[in-house]
Each structure stands twice: as structure tokens, then as C-alpha cells.
Short mmCIF file of C-alpha atoms and ligand atoms in Angstrom, two decimals:
data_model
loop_
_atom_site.label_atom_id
_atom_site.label_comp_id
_atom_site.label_asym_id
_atom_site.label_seq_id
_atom_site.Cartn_x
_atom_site.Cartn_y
_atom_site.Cartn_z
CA UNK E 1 17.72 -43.11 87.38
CA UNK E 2 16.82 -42.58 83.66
CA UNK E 3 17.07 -39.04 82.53
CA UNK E 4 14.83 -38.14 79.54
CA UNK E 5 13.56 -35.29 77.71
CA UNK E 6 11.58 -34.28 75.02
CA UNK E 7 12.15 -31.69 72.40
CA UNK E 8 10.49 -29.34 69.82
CA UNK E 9 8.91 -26.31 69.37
CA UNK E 10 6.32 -25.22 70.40
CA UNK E 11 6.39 -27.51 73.29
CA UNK E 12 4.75 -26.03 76.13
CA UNK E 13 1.96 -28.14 75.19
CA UNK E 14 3.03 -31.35 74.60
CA UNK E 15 1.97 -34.49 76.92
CA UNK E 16 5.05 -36.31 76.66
CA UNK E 17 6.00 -35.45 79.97
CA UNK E 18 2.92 -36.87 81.50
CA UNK E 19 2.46 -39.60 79.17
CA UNK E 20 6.22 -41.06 79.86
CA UNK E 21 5.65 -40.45 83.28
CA UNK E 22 2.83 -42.31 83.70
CA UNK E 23 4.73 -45.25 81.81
CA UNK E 24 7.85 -45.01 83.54
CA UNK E 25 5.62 -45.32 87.12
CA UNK E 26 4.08 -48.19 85.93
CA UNK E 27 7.19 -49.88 85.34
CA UNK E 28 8.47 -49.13 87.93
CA UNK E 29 12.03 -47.02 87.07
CA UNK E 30 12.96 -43.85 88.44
CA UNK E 31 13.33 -40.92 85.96
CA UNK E 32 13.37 -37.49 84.99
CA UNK E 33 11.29 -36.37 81.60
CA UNK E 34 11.46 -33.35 80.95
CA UNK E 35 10.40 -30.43 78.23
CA UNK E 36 13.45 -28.54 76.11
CA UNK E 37 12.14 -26.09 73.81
CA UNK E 38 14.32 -26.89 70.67
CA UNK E 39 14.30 -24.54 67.85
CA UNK E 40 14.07 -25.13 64.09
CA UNK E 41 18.63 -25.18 62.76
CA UNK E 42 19.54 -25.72 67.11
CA UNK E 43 19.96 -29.51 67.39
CA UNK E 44 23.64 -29.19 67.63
CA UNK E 45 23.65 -27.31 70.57
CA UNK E 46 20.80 -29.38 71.83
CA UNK E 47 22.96 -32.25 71.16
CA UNK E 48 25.79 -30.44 72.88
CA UNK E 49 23.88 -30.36 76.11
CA UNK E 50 22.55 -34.05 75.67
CA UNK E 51 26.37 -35.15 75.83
CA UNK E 52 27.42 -32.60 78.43
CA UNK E 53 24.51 -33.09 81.12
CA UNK E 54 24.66 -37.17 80.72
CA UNK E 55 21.19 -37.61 78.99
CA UNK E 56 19.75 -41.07 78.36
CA UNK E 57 17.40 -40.21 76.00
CA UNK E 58 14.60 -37.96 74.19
CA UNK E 59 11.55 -38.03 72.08
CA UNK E 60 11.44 -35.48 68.95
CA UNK E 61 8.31 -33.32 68.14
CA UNK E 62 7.93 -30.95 65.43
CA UNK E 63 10.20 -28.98 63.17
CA UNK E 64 13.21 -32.15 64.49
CA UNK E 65 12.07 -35.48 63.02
CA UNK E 66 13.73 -35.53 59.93
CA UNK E 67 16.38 -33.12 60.67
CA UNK E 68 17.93 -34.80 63.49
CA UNK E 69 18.99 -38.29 61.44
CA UNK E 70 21.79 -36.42 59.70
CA UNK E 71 23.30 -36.51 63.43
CA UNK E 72 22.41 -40.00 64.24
CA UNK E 73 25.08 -43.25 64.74
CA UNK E 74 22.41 -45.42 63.53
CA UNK E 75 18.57 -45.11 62.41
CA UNK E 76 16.16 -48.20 62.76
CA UNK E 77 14.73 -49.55 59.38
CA UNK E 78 11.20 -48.10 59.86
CA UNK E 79 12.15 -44.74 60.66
CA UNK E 80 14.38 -45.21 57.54
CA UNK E 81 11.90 -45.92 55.71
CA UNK E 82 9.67 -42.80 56.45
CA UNK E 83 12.26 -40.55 57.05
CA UNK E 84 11.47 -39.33 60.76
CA UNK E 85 12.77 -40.42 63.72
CA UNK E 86 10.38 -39.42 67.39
CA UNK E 87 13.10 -41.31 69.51
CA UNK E 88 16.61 -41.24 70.00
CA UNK E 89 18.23 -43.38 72.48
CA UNK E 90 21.55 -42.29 73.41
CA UNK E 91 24.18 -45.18 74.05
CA UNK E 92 28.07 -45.06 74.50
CA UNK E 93 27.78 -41.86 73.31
CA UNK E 94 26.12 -43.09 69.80
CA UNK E 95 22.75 -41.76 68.93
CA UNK E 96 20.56 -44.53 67.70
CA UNK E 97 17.13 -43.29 66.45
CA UNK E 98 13.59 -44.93 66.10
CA UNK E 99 10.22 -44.31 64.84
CA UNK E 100 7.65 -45.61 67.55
CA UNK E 101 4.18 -43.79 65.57
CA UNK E 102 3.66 -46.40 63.22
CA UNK E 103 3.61 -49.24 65.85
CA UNK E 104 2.36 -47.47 68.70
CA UNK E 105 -0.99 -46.34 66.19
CA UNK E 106 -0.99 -50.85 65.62
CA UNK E 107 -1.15 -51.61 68.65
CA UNK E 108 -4.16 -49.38 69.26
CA UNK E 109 -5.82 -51.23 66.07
CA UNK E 110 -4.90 -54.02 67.84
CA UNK E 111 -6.66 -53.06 70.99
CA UNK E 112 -9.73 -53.02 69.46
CA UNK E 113 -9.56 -55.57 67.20
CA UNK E 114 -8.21 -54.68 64.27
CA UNK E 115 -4.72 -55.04 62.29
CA UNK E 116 -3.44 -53.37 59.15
CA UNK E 117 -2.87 -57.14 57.57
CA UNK E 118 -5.04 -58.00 54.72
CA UNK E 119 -7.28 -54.93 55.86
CA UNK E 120 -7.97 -52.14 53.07
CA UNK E 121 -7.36 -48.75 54.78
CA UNK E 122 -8.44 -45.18 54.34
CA UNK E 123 -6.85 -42.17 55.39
CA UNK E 124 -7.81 -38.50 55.11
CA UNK E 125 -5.10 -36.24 55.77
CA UNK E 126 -1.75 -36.06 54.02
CA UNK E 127 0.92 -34.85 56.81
CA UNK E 128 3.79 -36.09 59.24
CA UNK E 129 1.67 -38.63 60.61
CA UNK E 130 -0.07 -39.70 57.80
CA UNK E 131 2.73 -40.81 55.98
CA UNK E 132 3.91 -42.80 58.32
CA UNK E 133 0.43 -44.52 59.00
CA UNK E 134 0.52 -45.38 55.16
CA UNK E 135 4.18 -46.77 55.91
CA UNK E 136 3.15 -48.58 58.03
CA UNK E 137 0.08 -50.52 56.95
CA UNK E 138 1.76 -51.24 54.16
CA UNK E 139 4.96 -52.42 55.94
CA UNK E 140 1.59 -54.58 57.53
CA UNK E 141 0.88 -56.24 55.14
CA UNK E 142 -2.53 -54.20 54.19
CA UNK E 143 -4.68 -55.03 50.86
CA UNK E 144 -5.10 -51.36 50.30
CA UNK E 145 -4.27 -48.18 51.55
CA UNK E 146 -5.73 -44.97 49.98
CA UNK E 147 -4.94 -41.43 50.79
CA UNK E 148 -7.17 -38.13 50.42
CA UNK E 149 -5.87 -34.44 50.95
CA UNK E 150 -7.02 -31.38 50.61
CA UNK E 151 -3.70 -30.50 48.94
CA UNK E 152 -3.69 -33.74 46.56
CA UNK E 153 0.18 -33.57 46.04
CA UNK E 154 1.14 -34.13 49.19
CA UNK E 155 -0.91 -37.57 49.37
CA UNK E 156 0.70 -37.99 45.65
CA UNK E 157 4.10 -37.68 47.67
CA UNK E 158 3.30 -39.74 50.29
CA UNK E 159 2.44 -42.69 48.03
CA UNK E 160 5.56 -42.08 46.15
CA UNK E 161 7.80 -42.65 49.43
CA UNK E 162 5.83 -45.89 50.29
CA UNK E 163 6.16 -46.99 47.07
CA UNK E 164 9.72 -46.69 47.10
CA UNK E 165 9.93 -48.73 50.23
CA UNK E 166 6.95 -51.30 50.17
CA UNK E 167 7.16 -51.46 45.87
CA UNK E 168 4.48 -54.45 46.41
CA UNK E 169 2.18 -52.26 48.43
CA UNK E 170 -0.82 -51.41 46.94
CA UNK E 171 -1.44 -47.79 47.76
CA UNK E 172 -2.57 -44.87 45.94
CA UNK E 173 -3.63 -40.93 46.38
CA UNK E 174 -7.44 -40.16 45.59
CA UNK E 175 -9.12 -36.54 45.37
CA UNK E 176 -11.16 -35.77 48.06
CA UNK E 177 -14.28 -35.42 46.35
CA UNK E 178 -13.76 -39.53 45.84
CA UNK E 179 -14.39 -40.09 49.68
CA UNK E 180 -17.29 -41.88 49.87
CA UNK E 181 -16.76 -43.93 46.78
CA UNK E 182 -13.00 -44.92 48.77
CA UNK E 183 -15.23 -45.51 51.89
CA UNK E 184 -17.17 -48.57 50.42
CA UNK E 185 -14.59 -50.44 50.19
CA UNK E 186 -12.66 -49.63 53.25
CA UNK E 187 -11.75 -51.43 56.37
CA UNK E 188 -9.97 -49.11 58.72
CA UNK E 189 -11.05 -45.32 58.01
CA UNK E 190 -8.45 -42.75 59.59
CA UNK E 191 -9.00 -39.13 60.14
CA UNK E 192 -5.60 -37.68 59.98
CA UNK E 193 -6.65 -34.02 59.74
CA UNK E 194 -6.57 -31.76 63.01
CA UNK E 195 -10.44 -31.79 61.74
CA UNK E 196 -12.67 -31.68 64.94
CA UNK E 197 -9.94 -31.07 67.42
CA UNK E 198 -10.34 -29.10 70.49
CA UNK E 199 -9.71 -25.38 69.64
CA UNK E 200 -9.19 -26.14 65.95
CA UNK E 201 -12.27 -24.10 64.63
CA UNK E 202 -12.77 -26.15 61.65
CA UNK E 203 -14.87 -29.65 61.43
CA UNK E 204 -16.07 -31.86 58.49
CA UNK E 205 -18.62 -30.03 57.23
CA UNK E 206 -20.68 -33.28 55.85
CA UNK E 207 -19.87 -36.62 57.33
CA UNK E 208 -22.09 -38.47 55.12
CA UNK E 209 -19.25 -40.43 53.94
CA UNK E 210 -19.42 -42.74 56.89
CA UNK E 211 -22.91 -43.66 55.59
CA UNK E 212 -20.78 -45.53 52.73
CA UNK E 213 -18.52 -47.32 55.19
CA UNK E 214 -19.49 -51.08 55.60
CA UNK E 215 -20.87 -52.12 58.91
CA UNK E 216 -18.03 -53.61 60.55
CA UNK E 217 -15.45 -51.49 59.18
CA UNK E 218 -13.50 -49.24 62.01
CA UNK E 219 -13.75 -44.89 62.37
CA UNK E 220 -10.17 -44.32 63.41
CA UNK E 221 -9.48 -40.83 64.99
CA UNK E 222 -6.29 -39.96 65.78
CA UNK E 223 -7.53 -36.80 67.74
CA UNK E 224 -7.84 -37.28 71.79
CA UNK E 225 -9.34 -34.30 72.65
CA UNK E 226 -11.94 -34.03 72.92
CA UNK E 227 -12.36 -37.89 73.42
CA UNK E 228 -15.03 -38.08 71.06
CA UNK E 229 -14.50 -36.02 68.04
CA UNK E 230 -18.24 -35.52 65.64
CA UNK E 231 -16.47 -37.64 63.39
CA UNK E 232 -16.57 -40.62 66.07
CA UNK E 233 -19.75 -39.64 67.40
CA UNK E 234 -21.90 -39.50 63.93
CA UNK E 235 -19.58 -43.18 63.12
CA UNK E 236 -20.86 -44.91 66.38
CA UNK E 237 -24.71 -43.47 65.57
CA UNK E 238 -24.29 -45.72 62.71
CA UNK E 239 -23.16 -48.56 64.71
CA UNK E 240 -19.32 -48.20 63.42
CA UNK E 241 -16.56 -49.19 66.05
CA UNK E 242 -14.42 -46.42 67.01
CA UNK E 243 -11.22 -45.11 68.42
CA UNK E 244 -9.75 -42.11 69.35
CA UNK E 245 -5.62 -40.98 68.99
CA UNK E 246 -5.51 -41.55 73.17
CA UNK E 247 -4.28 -45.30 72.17
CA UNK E 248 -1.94 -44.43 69.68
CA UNK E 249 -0.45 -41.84 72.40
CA UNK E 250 -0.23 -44.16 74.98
CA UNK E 251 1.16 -46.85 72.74
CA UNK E 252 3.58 -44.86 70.73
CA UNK E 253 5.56 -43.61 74.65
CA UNK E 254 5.59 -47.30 75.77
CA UNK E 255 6.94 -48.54 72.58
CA UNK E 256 9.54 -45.37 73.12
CA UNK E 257 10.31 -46.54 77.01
CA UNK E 258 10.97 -50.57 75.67
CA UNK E 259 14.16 -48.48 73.94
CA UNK E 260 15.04 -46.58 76.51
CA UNK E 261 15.10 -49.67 79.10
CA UNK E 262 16.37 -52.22 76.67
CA UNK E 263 13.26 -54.30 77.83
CA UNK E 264 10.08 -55.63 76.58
CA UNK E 265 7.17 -54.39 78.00
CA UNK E 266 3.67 -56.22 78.25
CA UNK E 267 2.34 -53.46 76.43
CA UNK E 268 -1.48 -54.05 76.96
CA UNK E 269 -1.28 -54.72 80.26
CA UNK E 270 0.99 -51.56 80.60
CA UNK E 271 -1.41 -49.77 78.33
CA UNK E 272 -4.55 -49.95 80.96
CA UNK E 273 -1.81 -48.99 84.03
CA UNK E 274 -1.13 -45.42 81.92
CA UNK E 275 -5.05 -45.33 80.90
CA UNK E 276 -5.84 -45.09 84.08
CA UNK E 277 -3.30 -42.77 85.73
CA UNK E 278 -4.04 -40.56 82.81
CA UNK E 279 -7.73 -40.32 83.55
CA UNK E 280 -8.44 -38.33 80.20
P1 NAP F 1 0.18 -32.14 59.75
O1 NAP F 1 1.50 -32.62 59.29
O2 NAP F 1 0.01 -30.70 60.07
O3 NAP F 1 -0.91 -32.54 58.61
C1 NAP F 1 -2.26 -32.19 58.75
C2 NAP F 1 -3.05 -32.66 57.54
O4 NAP F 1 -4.40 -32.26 57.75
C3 NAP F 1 -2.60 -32.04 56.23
O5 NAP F 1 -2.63 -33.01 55.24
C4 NAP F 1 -3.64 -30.95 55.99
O6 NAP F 1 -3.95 -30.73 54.62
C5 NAP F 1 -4.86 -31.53 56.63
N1 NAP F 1 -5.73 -30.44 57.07
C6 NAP F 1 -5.45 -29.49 57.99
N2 NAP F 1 -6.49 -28.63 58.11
C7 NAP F 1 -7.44 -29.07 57.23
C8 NAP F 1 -8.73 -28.60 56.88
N3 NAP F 1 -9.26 -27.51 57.45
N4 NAP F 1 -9.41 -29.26 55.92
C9 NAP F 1 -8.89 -30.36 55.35
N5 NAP F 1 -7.67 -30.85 55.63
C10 NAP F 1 -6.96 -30.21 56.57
O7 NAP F 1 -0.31 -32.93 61.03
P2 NAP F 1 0.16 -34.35 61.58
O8 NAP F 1 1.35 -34.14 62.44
O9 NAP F 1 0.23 -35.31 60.45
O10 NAP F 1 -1.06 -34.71 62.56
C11 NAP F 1 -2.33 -35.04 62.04
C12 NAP F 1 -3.34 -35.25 63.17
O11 NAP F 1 -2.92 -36.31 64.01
C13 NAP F 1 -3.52 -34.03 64.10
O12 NAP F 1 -4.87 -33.95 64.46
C14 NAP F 1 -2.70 -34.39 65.32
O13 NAP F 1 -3.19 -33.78 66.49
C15 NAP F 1 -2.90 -35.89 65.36
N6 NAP F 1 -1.80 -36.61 66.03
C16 NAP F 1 -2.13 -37.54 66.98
C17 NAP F 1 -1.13 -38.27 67.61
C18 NAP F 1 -1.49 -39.28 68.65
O14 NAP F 1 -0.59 -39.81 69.31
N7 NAP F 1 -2.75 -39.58 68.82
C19 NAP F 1 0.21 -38.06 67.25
C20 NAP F 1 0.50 -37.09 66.29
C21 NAP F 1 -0.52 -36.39 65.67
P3 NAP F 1 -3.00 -29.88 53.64
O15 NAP F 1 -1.92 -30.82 53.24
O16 NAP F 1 -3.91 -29.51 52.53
O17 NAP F 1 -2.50 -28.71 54.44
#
């Protein structure tokens, strides 16, 4: 029996819980996941309980992922690199955090026949996951990555912390009102904005931008619900491939389970198992 949890707040929400589950059924292990509402300044005592009550493991959520490395035995390089950690496998008592985003939104690429190598990528959006889409692609091997915000210094910040890490990387922050110039020559288009998501009221006002895109290029959402944002909707009208974030989801809790069981997983395979007991 594997005992896991996942923290954060707010988490009443989150799908870990079912997402895991799913995962850990279709492997096969017996388990417990479940949902600890973690406060802002309370990972000691969190971390207190995690020694005390034997747990095996737990995923991070908002405000934790950078706060929690200052606790950790050991970080993996690419969370190092982006500064956030969304897993933390405990072991002999050592903490030993991971960053599963990056690969888990990859493998979703992957899925549909993509890959960040040699691809030129553009993301809208400037926040948590954002930066460490950037990281990754670039980590990738990418030809370009650029990054749009509304706020333009956080994208300026963002491409300052790859930069740092990937100092051959060739990314750099835009202004917004350069989006459909950026979308000509792009490859992989990600909408990393909350932009279109179920009870969000805003939406892109004018998605004429995906007019620029070329024809084979890829309209990346990394919203899952609903499962077809207006963004994906007006990109496959125009004969664009799309995804939505249900891959990198899926992807990012199996890639999370392979450290928690010390054991490689045949993650596509896996990937349809969870798809299906999901049933978005
Ligand atoms: P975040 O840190 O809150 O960043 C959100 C970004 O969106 C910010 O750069 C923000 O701009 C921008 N934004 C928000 N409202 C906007 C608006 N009305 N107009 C223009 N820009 C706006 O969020 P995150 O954690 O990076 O998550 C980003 C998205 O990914 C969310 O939709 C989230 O649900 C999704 N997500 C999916 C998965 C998955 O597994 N599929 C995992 C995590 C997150 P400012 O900087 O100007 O505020």
C-alpha cells in the first residue's frame, strides 16, 4: 500500500485525487491519495505530519512549489532549473523533489505528433506554468520560444530564468500586440492564460491571430474544461491540429507515479487506461 496525498490551497478542487487514482488502478498498486489543505508559511507542520503518519509521497499545488525546496534532501535538475517542485517523494526519511509539468505537457506534444526539438514555439501567458513550458522547450532543444503577457515583465522574467539555465536557448519576451506577427512563424502555439476556461468570464476577444499561424503548425491549450476551449474550436475551423491541457494532466500524474513506484511506466499505453476511466 502506497500512501499519497496532495497539497495546496485552495484544494477542494483539484483532480489529483482522481487523476492518481485512475493511474495507480491502472497499474495495478494499492493506495491511498488523498487532499490536505496546506496553507501559504504551514509546510513544516505539514511536513511534521508527513513523517509522523508514514507518508510515501505528495504532489504540490499552489502557494507550495517553490517554497517547499528550502525543506528538500535533494531537488532533481529540472525542477532546479525552474525553481518549483509538484512532487516530492519521500525516502528514508529524505525528501527528494521533482518537477513532472514540463515532461508530462511533452509527452502530450508527443501524443499528437509533435516535440519541442527544432520546433519554434509560442506561448501566451506568463505564469507558474508558463515558465516552466519555456524551460522546458528549451531544455528540448526548440529553435525558438517566444513569450507574450499581458503584464510584459513577467514574460521579461521568465526569459531571464531560462536564459540563465539554457544560455544557448533562443528565447525572448514579445508585447502582446506582436501576436500575430510571432504567430507566422510559429510551430507549437500555447495558450497559457486561464483565457476561455470554464467559469473564468473572460475569453480572447479576437482570435484572428490563428489566421497567421501556418497550416500545420499545432493550437496548444492547456485548459481541459471545457474540452474544447473557442480558442481550439476557431484553430480546428482553420484546419489547425489541436490539443487540450487533459494530456498534459494525465501525463504530468503518471510521470509523478514512475517516482513514487521507482518504475517505468509505458506511459502511452498507460495514458489511454486513465483516458478512459476518466471519461472527461
Ligand atoms: P498563473 O500563474 O495564474 O498565470 C496566468 C497567466 O495568464 C498570467 O500570465 C496572466 O497575466 C495571464 N492572464 C490571466 N488572465 C488574463 C486575461 N484576462 N487576459 C490576459 N492574460 C491573462 O496560472 P498558471 O498556473 O501558469 O496556469 C495557466 C493556465 O494553465 C491555467 O488556465 C491553468 O488552468 C492551466 N493549467 C493546466 C494544467 C494541466 O495539467 N493541463 C496544469 C496547470 C495549469 P498577468 O501576468 O498579466 O496577470
Amino acid at each position: 500500500m502506497i500512501k499519497l496525498e496532495v497539497i495546496g490551497d485552495p484544494i477542494e478542487h483539484s483532480l489529483s485525487p482522481k487523476v492518481h487514482g485512475a493511474a495507480l488502478d491502472a497499474i495495478g498498486v494499492e493506495f491511498e491519495y488523498a487532499k490536505v489543505r496546506v496553507k501559504g508559511g504551514e509546510l513544516k507542520d505539514y511536513l511534521s505530519h508527513v513523517k509522523r503518519d508514514k507518508v510515501d509521497g505528495f504532489n504540490l499545488t499552489m502557494p507550495h512549489k517553490k517554497d517547499i525546496i528550502e525543506y528538500l534532501s535533494s531537488v532533481s535538475e529540472e525542477a532546479r532549473k525552474i525553481n518549483a517542485v509538484n512532487t516530492v517523494c519521500v525516502r528514508d526519511d529524505k525528501l527528494l523533489g521533482y518537477n513532472t509539468d514540463g515532461i508530462g505537457f511533452e509527452l502530450s506534444l508527443n501524443r499528437n505528433g509533435y516535440e519541442f526539438s527544432r520546433s519554434r514555439v509560442v506561448i501566451i501567458g506568463a505564469g507558474g506554468v508558463a515558465g516552466t513550458l519555456a524551460a522546458q522547450a528549451c531544455a528540448s532543444g526548440a529553435k525558438s520560444v517566444r513569450i507574450l503577457n499581458r503584464t510584459a515583465e513577467k514574460a521579461d522574467e521568465i526569459c531571464e530564468m531560462v536564459k540563465n539555465n539554457f544560455p544557448s536557448g533562443d528565447i525572448k519576451a514579445a508585447e502582446i500586440k506582436e501576436l500575430c506577427d510571432k504567430c507566422e512563424n510559429a510551430d507549437i502555439f500555447i495558450n497559457a492564460t486561464p483565457l476561455g476556461m470554464r467559469g473564468v468570464e473572460k475569453d480572447f476577444e479576437d482570435l484572428s491571430f490563428l489566421e497567421r499561424l501556418p497550416a500545420n503548425a499545432l493550437v496548444a491549450d492547456l485548459i481541459y474544461n471545457p474540452a474544447e476551449t473557442s480558442l481550439m474550436k476557431r484553430g480546428a475551423d482553420l484546419g489547425l491540429k489541436t490539443q487540450n491541457g487533459l494530456g498534459m494532466l494525465i501525463f504530468q500524474a503518471l510521470a509523478a507515479d514512475e517516482y513514487y513506484l521507482e518504475e517505468k511506466l509505458d506511459m502511452q499505453k498507460m495514458y489511454e487506461k486513465v483516458e478512459k476511466a476518466l471519461n472527461f
